[in-house]
PDB file of C-alpha atoms in Angstrom:
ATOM      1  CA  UNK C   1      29.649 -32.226   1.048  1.00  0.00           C
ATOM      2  CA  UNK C   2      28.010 -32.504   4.824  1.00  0.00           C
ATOM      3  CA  UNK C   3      25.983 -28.437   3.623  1.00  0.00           C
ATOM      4  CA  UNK C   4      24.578 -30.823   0.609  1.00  0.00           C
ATOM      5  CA  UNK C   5      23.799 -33.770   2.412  1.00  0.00           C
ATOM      6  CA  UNK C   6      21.971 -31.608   5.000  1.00  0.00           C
ATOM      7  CA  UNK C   7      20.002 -29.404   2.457  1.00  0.00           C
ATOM      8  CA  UNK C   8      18.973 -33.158   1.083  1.00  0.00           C
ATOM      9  CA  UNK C   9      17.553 -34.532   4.243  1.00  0.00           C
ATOM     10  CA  UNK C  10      15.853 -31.323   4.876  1.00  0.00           C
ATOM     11  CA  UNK C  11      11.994 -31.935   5.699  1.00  0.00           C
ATOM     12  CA  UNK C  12       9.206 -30.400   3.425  1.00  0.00           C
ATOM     13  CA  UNK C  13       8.222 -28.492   6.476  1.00  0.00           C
ATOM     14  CA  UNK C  14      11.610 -26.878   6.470  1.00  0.00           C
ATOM     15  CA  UNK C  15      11.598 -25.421   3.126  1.00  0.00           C
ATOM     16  CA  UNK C  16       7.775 -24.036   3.886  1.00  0.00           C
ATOM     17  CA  UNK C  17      10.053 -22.553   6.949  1.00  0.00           C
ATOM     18  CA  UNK C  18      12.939 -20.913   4.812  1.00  0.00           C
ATOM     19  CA  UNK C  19      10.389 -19.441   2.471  1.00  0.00           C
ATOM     20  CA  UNK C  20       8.331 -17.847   5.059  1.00  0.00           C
ATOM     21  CA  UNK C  21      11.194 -16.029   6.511  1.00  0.00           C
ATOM     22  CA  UNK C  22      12.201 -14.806   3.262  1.00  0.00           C
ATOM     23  CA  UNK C  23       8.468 -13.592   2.607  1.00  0.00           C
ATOM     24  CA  UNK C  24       8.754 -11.711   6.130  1.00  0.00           C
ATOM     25  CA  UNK C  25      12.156 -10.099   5.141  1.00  0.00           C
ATOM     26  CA  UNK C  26      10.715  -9.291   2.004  1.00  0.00           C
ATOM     27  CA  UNK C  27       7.873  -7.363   3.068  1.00  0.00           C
ATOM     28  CA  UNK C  28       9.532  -5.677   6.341  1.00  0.00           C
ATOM     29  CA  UNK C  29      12.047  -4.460   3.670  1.00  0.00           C
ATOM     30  CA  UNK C  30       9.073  -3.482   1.492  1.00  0.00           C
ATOM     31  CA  UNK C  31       7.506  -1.515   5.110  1.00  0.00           C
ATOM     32  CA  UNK C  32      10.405   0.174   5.227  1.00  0.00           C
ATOM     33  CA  UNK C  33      11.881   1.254   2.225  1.00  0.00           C
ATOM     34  CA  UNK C  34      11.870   4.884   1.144  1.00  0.00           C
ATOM     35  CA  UNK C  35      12.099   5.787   4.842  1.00  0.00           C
ATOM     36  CA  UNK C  36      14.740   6.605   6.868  1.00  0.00           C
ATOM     37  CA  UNK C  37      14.109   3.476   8.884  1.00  0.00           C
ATOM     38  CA  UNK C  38      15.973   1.658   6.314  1.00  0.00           C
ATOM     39  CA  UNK C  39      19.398   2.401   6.995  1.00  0.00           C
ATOM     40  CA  UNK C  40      18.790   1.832  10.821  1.00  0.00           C
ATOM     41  CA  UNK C  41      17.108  -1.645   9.097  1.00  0.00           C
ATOM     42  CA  UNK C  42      20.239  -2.789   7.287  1.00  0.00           C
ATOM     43  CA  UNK C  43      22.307  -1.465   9.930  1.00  0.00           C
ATOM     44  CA  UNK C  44      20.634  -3.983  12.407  1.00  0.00           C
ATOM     45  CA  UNK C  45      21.195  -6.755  10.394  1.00  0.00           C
ATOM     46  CA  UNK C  46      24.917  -5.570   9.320  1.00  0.00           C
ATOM     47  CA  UNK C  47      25.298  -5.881  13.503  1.00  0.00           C
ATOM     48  CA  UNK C  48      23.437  -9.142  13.747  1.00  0.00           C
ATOM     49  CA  UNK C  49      25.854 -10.430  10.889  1.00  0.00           C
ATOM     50  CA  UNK C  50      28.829  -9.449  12.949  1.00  0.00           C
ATOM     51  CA  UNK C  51      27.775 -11.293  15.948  1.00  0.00           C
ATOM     52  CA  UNK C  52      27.458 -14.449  14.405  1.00  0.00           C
ATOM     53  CA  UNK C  53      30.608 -14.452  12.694  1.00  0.00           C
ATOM     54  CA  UNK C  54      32.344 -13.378  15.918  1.00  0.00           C
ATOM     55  CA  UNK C  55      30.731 -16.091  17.414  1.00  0.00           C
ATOM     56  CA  UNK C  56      32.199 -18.755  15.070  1.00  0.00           C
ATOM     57  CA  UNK C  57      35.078 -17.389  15.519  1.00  0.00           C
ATOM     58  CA  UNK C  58      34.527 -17.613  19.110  1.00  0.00           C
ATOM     59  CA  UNK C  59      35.752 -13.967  19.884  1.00  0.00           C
ATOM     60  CA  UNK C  60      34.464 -13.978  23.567  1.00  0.00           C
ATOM     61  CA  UNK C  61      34.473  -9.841  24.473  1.00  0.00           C
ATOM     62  CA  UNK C  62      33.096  -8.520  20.831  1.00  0.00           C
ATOM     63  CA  UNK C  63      30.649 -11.650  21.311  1.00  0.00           C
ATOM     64  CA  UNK C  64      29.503 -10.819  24.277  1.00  0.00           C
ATOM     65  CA  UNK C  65      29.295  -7.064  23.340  1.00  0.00           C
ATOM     66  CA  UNK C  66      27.260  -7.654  19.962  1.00  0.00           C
ATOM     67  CA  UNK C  67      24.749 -10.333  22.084  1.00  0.00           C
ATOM     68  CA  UNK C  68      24.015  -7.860  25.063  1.00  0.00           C
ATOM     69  CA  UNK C  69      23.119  -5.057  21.958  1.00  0.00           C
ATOM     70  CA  UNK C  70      20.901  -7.968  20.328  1.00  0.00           C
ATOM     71  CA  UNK C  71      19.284  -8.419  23.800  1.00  0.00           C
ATOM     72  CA  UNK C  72      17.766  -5.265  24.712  1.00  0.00           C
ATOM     73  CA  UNK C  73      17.793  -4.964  20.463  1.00  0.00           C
ATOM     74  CA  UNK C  74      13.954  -5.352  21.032  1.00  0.00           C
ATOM     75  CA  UNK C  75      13.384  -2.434  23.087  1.00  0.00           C
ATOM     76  CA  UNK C  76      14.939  -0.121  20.663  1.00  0.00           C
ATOM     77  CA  UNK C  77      13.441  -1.449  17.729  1.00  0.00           C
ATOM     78  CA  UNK C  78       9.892  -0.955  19.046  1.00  0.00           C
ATOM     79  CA  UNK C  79      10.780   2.823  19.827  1.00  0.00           C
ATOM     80  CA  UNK C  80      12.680   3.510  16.591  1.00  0.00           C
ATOM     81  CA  UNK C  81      10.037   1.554  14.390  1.00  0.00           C
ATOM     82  CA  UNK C  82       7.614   2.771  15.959  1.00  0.00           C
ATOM     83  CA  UNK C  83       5.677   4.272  13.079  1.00  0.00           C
ATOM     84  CA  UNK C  84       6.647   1.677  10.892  1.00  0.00           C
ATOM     85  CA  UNK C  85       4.550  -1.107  13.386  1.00  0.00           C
ATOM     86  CA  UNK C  86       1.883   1.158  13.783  1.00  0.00           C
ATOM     87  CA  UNK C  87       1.770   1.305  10.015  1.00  0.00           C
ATOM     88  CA  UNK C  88       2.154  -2.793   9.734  1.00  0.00           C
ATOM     89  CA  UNK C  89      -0.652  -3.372  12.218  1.00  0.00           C
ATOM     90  CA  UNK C  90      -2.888  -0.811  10.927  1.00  0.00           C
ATOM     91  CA  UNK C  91      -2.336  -2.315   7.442  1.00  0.00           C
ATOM     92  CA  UNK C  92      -3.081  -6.036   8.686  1.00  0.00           C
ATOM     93  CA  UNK C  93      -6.044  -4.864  11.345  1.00  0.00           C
ATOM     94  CA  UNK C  94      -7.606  -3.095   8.327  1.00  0.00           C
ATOM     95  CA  UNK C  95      -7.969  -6.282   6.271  1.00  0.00           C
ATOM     96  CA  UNK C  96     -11.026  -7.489   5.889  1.00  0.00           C
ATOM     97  CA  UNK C  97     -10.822 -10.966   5.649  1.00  0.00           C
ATOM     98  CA  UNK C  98     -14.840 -11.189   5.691  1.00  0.00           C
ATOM     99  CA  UNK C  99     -15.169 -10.372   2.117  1.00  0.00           C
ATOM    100  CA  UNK C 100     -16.175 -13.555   0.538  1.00  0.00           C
ATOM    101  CA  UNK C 101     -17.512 -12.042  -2.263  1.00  0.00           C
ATOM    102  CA  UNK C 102     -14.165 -10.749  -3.586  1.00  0.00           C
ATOM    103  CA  UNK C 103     -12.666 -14.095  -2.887  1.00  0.00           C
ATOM    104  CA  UNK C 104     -14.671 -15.752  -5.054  1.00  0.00           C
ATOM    105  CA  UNK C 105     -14.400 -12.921  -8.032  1.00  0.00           C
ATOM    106  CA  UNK C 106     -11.069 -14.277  -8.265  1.00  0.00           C
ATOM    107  CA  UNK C 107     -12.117 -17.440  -9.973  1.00  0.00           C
ATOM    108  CA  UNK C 108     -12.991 -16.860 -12.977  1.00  0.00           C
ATOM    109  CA  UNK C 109     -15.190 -19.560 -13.589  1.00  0.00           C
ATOM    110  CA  UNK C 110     -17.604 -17.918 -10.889  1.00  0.00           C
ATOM    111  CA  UNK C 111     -17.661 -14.814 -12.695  1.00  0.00           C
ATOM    112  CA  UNK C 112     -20.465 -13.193 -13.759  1.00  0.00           C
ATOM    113  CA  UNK C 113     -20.180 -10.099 -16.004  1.00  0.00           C
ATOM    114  CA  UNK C 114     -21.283  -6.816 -15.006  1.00  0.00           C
ATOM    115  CA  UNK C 115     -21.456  -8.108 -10.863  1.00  0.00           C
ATOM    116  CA  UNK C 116     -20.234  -4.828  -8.736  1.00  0.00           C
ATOM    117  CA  UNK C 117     -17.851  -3.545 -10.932  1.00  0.00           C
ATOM    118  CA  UNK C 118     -16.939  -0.121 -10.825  1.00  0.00           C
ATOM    119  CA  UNK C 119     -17.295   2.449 -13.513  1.00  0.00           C
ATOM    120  CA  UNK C 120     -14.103   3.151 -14.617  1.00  0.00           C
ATOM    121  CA  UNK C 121     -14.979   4.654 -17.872  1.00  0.00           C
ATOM    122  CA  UNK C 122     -17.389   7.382 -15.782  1.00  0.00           C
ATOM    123  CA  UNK C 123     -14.831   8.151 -12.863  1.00  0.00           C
ATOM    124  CA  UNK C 124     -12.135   8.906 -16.222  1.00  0.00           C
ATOM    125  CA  UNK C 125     -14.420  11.182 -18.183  1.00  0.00           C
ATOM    126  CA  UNK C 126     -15.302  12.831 -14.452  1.00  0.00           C
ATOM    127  CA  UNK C 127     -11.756  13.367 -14.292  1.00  0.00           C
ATOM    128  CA  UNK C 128     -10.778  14.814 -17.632  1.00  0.00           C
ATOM    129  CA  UNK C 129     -13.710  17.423 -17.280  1.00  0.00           C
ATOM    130  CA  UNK C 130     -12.156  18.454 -14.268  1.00  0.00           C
ATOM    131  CA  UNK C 131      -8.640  18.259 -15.741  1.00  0.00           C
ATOM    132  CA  UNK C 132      -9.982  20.780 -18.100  1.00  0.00           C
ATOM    133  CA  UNK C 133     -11.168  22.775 -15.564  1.00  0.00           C
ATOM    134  CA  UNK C 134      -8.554  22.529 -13.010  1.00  0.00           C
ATOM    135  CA  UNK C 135     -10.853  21.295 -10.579  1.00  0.00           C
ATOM    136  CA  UNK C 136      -8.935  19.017  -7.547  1.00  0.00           C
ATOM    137  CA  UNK C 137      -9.764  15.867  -6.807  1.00  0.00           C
ATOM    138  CA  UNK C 138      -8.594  13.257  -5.033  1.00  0.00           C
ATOM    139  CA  UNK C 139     -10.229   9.408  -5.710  1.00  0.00           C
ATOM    140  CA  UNK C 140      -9.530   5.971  -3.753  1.00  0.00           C
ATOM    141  CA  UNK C 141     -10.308   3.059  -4.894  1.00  0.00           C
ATOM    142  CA  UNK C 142     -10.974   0.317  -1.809  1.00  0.00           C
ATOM    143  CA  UNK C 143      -9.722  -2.751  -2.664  1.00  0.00           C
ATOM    144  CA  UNK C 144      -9.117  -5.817  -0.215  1.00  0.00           C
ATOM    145  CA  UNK C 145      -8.192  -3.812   2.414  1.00  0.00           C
ATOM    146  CA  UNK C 146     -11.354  -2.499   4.074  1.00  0.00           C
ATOM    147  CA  UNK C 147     -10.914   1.653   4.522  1.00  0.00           C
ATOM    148  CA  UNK C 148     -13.615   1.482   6.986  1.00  0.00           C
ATOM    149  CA  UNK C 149     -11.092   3.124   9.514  1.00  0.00           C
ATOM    150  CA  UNK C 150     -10.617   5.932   7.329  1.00  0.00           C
ATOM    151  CA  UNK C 151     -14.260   6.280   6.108  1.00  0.00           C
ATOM    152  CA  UNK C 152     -15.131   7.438   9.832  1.00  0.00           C
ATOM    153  CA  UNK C 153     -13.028  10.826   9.026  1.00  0.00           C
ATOM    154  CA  UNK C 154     -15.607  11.799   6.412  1.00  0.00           C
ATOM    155  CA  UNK C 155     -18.784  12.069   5.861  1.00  0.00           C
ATOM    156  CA  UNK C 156     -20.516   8.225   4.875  1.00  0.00           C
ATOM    157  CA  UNK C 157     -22.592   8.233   1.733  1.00  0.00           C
ATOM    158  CA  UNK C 158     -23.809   5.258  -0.156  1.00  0.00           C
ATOM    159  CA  UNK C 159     -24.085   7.083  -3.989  1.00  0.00           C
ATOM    160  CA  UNK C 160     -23.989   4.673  -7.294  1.00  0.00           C
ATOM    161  CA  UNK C 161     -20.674   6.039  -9.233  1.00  0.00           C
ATOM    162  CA  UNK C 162     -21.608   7.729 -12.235  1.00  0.00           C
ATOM    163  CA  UNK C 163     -19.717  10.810 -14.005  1.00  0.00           C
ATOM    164  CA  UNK C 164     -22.208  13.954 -12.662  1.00  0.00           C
ATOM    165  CA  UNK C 165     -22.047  12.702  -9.024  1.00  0.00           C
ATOM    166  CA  UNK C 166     -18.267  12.548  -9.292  1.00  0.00           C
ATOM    167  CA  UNK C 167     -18.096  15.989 -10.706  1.00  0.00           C
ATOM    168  CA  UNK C 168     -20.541  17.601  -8.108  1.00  0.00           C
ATOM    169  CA  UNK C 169     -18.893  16.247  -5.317  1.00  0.00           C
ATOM    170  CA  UNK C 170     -15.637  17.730  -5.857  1.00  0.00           C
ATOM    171  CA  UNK C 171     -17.086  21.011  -7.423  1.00  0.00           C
ATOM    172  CA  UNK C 172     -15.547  24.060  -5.933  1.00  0.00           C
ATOM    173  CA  UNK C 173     -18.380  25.552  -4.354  1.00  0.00           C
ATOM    174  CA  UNK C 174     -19.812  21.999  -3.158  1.00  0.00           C
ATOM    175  CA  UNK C 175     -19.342  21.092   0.609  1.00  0.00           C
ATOM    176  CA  UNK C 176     -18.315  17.935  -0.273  1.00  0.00           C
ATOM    177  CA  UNK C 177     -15.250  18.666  -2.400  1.00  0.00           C
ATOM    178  CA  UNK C 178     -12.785  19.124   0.235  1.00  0.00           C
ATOM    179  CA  UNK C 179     -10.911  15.642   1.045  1.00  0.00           C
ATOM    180  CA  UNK C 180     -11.037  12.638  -0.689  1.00  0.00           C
ATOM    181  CA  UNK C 181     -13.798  10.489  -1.411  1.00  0.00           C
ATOM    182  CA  UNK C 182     -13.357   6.252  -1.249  1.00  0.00           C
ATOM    183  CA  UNK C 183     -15.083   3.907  -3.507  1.00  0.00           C
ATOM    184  CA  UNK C 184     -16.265   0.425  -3.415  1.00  0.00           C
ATOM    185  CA  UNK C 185     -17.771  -1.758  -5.752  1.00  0.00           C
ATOM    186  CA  UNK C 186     -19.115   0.959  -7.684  1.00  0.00           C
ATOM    187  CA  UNK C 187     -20.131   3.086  -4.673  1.00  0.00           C
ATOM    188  CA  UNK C 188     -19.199   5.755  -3.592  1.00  0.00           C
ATOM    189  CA  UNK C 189     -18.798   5.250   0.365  1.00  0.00           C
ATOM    190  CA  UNK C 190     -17.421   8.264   2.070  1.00  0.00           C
ATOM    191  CA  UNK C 191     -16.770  11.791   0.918  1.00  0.00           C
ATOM    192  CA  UNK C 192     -14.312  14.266   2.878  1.00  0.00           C
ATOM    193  CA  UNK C 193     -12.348  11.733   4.062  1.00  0.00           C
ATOM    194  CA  UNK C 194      -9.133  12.602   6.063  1.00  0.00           C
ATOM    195  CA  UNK C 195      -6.061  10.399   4.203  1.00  0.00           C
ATOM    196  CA  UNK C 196      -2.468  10.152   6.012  1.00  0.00           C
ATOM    197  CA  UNK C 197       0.019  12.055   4.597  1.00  0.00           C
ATOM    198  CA  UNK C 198       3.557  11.071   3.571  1.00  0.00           C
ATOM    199  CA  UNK C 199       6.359  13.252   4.155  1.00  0.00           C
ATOM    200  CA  UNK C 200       9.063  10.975   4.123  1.00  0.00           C
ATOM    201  CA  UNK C 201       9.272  10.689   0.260  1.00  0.00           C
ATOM    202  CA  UNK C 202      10.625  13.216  -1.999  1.00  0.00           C
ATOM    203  CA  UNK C 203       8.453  14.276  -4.795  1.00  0.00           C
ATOM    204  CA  UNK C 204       8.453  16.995  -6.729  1.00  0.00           C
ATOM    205  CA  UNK C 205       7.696  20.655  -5.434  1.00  0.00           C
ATOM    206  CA  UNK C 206       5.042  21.003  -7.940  1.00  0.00           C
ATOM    207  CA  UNK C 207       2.810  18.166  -5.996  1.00  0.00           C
ATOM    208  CA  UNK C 208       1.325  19.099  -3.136  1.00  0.00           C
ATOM    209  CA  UNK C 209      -0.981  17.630  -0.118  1.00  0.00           C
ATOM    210  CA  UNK C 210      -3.142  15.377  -2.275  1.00  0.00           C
ATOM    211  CA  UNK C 211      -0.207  13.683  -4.206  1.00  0.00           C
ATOM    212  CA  UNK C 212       1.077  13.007  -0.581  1.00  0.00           C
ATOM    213  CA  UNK C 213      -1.845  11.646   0.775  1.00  0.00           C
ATOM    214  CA  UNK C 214      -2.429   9.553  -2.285  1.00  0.00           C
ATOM    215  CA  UNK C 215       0.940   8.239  -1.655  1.00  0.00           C
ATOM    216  CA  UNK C 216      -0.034   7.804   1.850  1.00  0.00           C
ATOM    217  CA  UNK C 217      -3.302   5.435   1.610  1.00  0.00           C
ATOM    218  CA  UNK C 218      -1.585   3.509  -1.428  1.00  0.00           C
ATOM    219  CA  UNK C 219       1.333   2.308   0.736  1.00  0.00           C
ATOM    220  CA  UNK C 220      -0.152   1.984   3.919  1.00  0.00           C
ATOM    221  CA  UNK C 221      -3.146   0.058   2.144  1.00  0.00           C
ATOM    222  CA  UNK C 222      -3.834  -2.053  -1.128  1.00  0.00           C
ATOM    223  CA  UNK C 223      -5.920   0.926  -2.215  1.00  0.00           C
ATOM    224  CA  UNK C 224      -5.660   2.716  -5.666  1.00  0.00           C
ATOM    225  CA  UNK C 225      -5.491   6.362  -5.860  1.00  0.00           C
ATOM    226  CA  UNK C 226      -6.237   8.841  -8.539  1.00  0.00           C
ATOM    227  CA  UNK C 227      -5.514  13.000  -8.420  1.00  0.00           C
ATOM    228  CA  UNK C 228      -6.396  15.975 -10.352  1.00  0.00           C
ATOM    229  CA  UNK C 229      -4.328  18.443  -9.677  1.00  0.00           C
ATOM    230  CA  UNK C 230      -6.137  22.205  -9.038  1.00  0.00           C
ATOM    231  CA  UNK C 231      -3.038  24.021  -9.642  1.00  0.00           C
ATOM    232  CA  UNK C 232      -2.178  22.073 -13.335  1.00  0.00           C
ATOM    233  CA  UNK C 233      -5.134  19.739 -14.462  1.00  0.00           C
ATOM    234  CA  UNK C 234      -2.852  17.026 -14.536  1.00  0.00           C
ATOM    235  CA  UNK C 235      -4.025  13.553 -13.952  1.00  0.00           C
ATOM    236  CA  UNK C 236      -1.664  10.899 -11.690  1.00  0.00           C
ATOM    237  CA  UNK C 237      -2.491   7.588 -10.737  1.00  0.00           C
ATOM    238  CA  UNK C 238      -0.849   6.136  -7.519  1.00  0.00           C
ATOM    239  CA  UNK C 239      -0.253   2.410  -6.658  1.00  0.00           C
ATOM    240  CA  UNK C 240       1.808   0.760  -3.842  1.00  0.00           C
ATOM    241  CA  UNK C 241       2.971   4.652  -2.689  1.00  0.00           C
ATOM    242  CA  UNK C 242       4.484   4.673  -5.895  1.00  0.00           C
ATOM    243  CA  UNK C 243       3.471   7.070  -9.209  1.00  0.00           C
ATOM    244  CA  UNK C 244       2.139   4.863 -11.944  1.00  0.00           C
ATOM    245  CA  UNK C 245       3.347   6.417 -15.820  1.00  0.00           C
ATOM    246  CA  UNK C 246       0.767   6.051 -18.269  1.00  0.00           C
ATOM    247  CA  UNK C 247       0.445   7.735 -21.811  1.00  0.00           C
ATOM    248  CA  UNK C 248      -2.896   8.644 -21.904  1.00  0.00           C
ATOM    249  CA  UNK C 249      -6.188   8.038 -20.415  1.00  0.00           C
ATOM    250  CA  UNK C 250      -7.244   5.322 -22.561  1.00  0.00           C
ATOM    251  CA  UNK C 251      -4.064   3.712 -21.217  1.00  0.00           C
ATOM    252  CA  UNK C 252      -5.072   4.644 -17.522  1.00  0.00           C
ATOM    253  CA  UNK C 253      -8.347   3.160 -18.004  1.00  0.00           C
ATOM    254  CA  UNK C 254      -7.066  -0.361 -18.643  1.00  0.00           C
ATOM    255  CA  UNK C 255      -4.542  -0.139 -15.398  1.00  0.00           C
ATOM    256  CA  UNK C 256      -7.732   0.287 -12.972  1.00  0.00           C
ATOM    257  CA  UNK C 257      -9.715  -1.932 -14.639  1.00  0.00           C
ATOM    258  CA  UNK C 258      -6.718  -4.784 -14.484  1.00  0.00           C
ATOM    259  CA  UNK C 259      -5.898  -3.653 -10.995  1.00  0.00           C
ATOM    260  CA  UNK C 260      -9.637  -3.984 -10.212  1.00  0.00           C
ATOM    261  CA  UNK C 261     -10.221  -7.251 -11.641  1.00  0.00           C
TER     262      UNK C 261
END
């Protein structure tokens, strides 16, 4: 009865506390998993779960063992996470909370039709002409996280979307075609950009660097990511480092748009 009676007198700013520490959990878990840092992850908690139930059971030695591991704990979690804070930090230090504009394109009672919205329709016909022709290509969609950080790897451009401009850029014999290119708002802001490559996940053999670095940006970012393959034609759409199934373009189309809006 006294765990009831203490959940009831618990103070508004309490709950706020309980859910932000589940929110943290959640999205450390979300950091790590698919890595191999998750099974060092659960293991840490697995340990910190030990030492408070040998502590309630007041077992002095294993106590006192599992609290001196819990101390210096900090130390090796910033070595073996290492890439994993890197990652969080660059994620967070990349978002750019200055964009006002997108705020308010959430409301939809501010929104105005046709206001920098990207061309959807023209970046899917781009792509299934160069499906056809088994031209690569690799696409990123910016979304609230600003890729400014990766746009320095490339060249910077500041080209209206439309379906020729897509296809020359990543024409075989254009100078442009190697990398990925990163658009905003209907623009297309960088071209040969440099994308970080996962090689934690296993994906098929018959994927290769582009389909890793497409998994790369998408997990590391809120970007969208779409790829032609060069070897197949095939078309994939990437979201949250994850492979997005669609049946057909038509189908495809409607996923950026949503994940646009």
């Amino acid at each position: 009865m006294n765990i009831f009676e203490d959940i009831l007198n618990l103070r508004p700013v309490d709950y706020i506390d309980v859910v932000l520490v589940a929110l943290l959990l959640y999205y450390v878990y979300k950091l790590v998993k698919g890595t191999v840092a998750i099974n060092i992850f659960i293991g840490i908690i697995i340990i910190y779960g030990a030492w408070r139930l040998t502590e309630f059971l007041d077992m002095q030695l294993l106590t006192g063992i599992f609290g001196g591991f819990m101390k210096v704990g900090i130390i090796a979690l910033i070595v073996v996470f290492q890439p994993e804070i890197r990652k969080f930090l660059l994620m967070v230090g990349s978002t750019n909370f200055g964009r006002r504009r997108k705020f308010f394109q959430q409301l939809k009672f501010l929104k105005t039709e046709g206001t920098n919205e990207t061309d959807v329709d023209a970046i899917i016909s781009a792509c299934n002409k160069m499906s056809m022709s088994k031209t690569g290509a690799l696409i990123v969609f910016e979304r609230n996280n600003n890729l400014d950080f990766l746009s320095e790897s490339g060249d910077e451009m500041n080209i209206k979307v439309t379906q020729p401009i897509i296809e020359s850029i990543f024409f075989k014999n254009s100078p442009l075609h190697d990398g990925a290119i990163i658009i905003s708002n209907n623009i297309v802001k960088a071209t040969r950009v440099i994308l970080p490559v996962n090689n934690e996940k296993n994906i098929p053999q018959r994927f290769g660097l582009r389909h890793r670095a497409a998994i790369g940006v998408t997990e590391k970012t809120d970007a969208l990511a779409l790829v032609v393959s060069e070897e197949t034609g095939h078309i994939s759409y990437f979201k949250d480092g994850e492979f997005v199934v669609f049946e057909d373009t038509t189908e495809l189309n409607k996923m950026i748009k949503k994940d646009l809006a």
